[in-house]
mmCIF file of C-alpha atoms in Angstrom:
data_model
loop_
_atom_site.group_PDB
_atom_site.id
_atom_site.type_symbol
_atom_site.label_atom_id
_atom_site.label_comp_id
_atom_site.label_asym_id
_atom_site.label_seq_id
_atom_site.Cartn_x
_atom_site.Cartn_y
_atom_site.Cartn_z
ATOM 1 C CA UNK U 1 128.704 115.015 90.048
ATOM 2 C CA UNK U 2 126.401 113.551 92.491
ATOM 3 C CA UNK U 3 126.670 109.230 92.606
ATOM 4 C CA UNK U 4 123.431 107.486 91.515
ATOM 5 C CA UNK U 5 121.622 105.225 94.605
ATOM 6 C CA UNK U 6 121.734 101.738 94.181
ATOM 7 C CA UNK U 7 118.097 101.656 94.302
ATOM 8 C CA UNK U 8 117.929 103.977 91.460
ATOM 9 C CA UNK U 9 120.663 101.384 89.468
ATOM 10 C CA UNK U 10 118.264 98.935 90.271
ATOM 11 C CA UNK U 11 114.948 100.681 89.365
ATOM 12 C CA UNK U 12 116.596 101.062 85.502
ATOM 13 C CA UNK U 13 117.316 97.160 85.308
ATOM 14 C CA UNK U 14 114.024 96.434 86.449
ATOM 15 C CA UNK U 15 112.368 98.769 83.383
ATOM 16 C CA UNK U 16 115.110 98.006 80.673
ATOM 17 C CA UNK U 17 114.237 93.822 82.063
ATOM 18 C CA UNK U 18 110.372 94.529 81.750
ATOM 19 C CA UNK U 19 110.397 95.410 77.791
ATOM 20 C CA UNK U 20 111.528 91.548 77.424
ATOM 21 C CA UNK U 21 109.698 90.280 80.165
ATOM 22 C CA UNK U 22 106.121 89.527 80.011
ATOM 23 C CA UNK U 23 103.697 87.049 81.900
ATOM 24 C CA UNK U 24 100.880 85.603 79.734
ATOM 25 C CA UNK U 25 98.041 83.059 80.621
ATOM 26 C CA UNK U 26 99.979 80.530 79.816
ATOM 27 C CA UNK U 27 103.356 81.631 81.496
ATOM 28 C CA UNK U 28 102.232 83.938 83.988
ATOM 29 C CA UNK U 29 105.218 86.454 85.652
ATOM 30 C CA UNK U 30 106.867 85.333 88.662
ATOM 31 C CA UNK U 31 108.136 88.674 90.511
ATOM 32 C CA UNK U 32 110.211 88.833 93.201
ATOM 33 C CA UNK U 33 110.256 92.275 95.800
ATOM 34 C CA UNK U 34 112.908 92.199 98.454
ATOM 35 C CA UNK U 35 112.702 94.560 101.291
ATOM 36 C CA UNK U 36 114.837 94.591 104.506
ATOM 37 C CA UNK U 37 111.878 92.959 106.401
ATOM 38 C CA UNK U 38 110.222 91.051 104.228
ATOM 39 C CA UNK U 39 110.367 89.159 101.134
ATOM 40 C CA UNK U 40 106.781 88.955 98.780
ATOM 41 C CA UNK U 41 106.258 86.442 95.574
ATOM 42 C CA UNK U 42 103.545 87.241 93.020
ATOM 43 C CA UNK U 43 102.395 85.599 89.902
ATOM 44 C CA UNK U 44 100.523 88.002 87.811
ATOM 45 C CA UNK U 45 99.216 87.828 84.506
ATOM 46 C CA UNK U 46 100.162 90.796 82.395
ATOM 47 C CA UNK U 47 97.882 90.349 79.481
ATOM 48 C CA UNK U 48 94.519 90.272 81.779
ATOM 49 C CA UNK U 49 96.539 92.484 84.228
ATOM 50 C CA UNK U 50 95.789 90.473 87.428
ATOM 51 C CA UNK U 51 96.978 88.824 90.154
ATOM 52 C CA UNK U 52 97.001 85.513 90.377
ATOM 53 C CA UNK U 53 98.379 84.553 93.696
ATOM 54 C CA UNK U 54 100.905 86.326 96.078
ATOM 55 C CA UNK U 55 102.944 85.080 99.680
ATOM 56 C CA UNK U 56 104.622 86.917 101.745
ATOM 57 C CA UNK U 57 106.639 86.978 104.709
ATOM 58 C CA UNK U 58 103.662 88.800 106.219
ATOM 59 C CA UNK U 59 101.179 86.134 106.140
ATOM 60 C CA UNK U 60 100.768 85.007 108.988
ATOM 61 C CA UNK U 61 100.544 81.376 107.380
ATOM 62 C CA UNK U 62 103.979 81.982 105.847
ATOM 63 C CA UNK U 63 105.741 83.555 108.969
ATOM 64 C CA UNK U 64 104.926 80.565 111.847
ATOM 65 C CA UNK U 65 107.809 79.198 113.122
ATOM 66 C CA UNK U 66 110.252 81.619 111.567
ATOM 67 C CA UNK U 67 112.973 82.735 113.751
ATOM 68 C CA UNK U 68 113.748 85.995 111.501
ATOM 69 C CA UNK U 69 111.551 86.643 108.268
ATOM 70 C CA UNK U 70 114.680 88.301 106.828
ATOM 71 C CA UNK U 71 116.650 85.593 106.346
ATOM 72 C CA UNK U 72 117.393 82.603 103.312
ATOM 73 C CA UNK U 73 114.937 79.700 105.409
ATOM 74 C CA UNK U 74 112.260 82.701 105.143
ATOM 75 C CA UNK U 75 112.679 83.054 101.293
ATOM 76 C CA UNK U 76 112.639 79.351 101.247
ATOM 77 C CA UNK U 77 109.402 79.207 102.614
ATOM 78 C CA UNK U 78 107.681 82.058 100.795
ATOM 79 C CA UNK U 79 109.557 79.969 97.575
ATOM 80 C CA UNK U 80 107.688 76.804 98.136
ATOM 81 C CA UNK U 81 104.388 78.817 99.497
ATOM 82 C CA UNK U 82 104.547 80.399 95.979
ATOM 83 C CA UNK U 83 104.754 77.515 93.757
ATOM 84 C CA UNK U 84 101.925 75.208 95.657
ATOM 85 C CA UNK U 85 99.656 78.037 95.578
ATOM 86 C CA UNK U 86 100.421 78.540 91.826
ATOM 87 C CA UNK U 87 99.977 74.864 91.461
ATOM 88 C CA UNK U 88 96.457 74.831 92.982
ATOM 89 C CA UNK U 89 95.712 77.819 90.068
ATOM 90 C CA UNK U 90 96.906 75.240 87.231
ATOM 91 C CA UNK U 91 100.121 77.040 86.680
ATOM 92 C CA UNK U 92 103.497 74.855 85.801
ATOM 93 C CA UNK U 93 105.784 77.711 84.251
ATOM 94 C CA UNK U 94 106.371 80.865 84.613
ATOM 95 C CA UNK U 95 108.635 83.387 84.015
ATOM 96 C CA UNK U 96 110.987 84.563 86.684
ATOM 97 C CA UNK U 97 111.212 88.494 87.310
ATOM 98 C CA UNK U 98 113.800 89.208 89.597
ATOM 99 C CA UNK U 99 113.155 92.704 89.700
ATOM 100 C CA UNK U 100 116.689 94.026 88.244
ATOM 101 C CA UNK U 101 118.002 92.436 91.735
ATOM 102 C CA UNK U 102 121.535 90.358 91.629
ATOM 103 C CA UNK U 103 120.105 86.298 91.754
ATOM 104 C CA UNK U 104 121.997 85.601 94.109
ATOM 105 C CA UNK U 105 120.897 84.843 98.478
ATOM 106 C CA UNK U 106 117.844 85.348 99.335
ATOM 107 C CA UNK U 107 116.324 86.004 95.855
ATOM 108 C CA UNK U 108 118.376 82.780 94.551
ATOM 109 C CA UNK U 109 116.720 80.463 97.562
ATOM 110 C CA UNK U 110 113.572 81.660 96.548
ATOM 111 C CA UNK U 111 113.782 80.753 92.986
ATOM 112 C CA UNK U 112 115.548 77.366 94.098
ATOM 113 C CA UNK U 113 112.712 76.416 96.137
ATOM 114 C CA UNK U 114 110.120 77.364 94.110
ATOM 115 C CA UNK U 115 111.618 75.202 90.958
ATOM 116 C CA UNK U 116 112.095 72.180 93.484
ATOM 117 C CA UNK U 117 108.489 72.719 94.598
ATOM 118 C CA UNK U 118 107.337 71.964 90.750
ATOM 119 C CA UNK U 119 107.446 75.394 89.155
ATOM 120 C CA UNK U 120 109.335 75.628 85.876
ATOM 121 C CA UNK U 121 111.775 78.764 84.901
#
């Protein structure tokens, strides 16, 4: 009996999370995508299917004067990046898709940030 990945583990949270999860107009979806590089926050309505805003470690707006883009200070930033640029779109709340990832490091100072920068979840 083969073992299951733990990106496979994580890819059924994520889909049994998403039939409870949905981001309206009002509450647009907050998701979170971790890679070993970089970390990327999007708000995205799901009922107009758009985008609304997204930040990245890969902006180059986002990255300046990080010493690793990996790290918690980097998902800080892209946090607080996040929620003023959602703020400038009139958004307040939101609901927080963690992407069947644990909340916990760099995906917990992300969500930390962005709630002390004024978004609600």
């Amino acid at each position: 009996m083969a073992a299951v990945s733990k990106d496979i583990s994580r890819q059924k949270r994520h889909r049994r999370l998403r039939v409870k999860l949905a981001g309206s107009a009002e509450r647009p979806r907050l998701l979170i995508r971790r890679t070993l590089h970089h970390i990327y926050a999007t708000v995205i309505d799901d009922a107009k299917g758009h985008t609304i805003c997204a930040v990245s470690t890969r902006d180059k707006a986002t990255a300046d004067g990080l010493a690793s883009k990996t790290n918690l200070d980097a998902a800080k930033k892209v946090g607080q990046a996040v929620a003023a640029k959602a703020k400038q779109a009139g958004i307040n709340s939101v609901v927080f898709d963690r992407s069947g990832l644990k909340y916990h490091g760099r995906v917990k100072a992300l969500a930390d940030a962005a709630r002390e920068a004024g978004l609600e979840f």
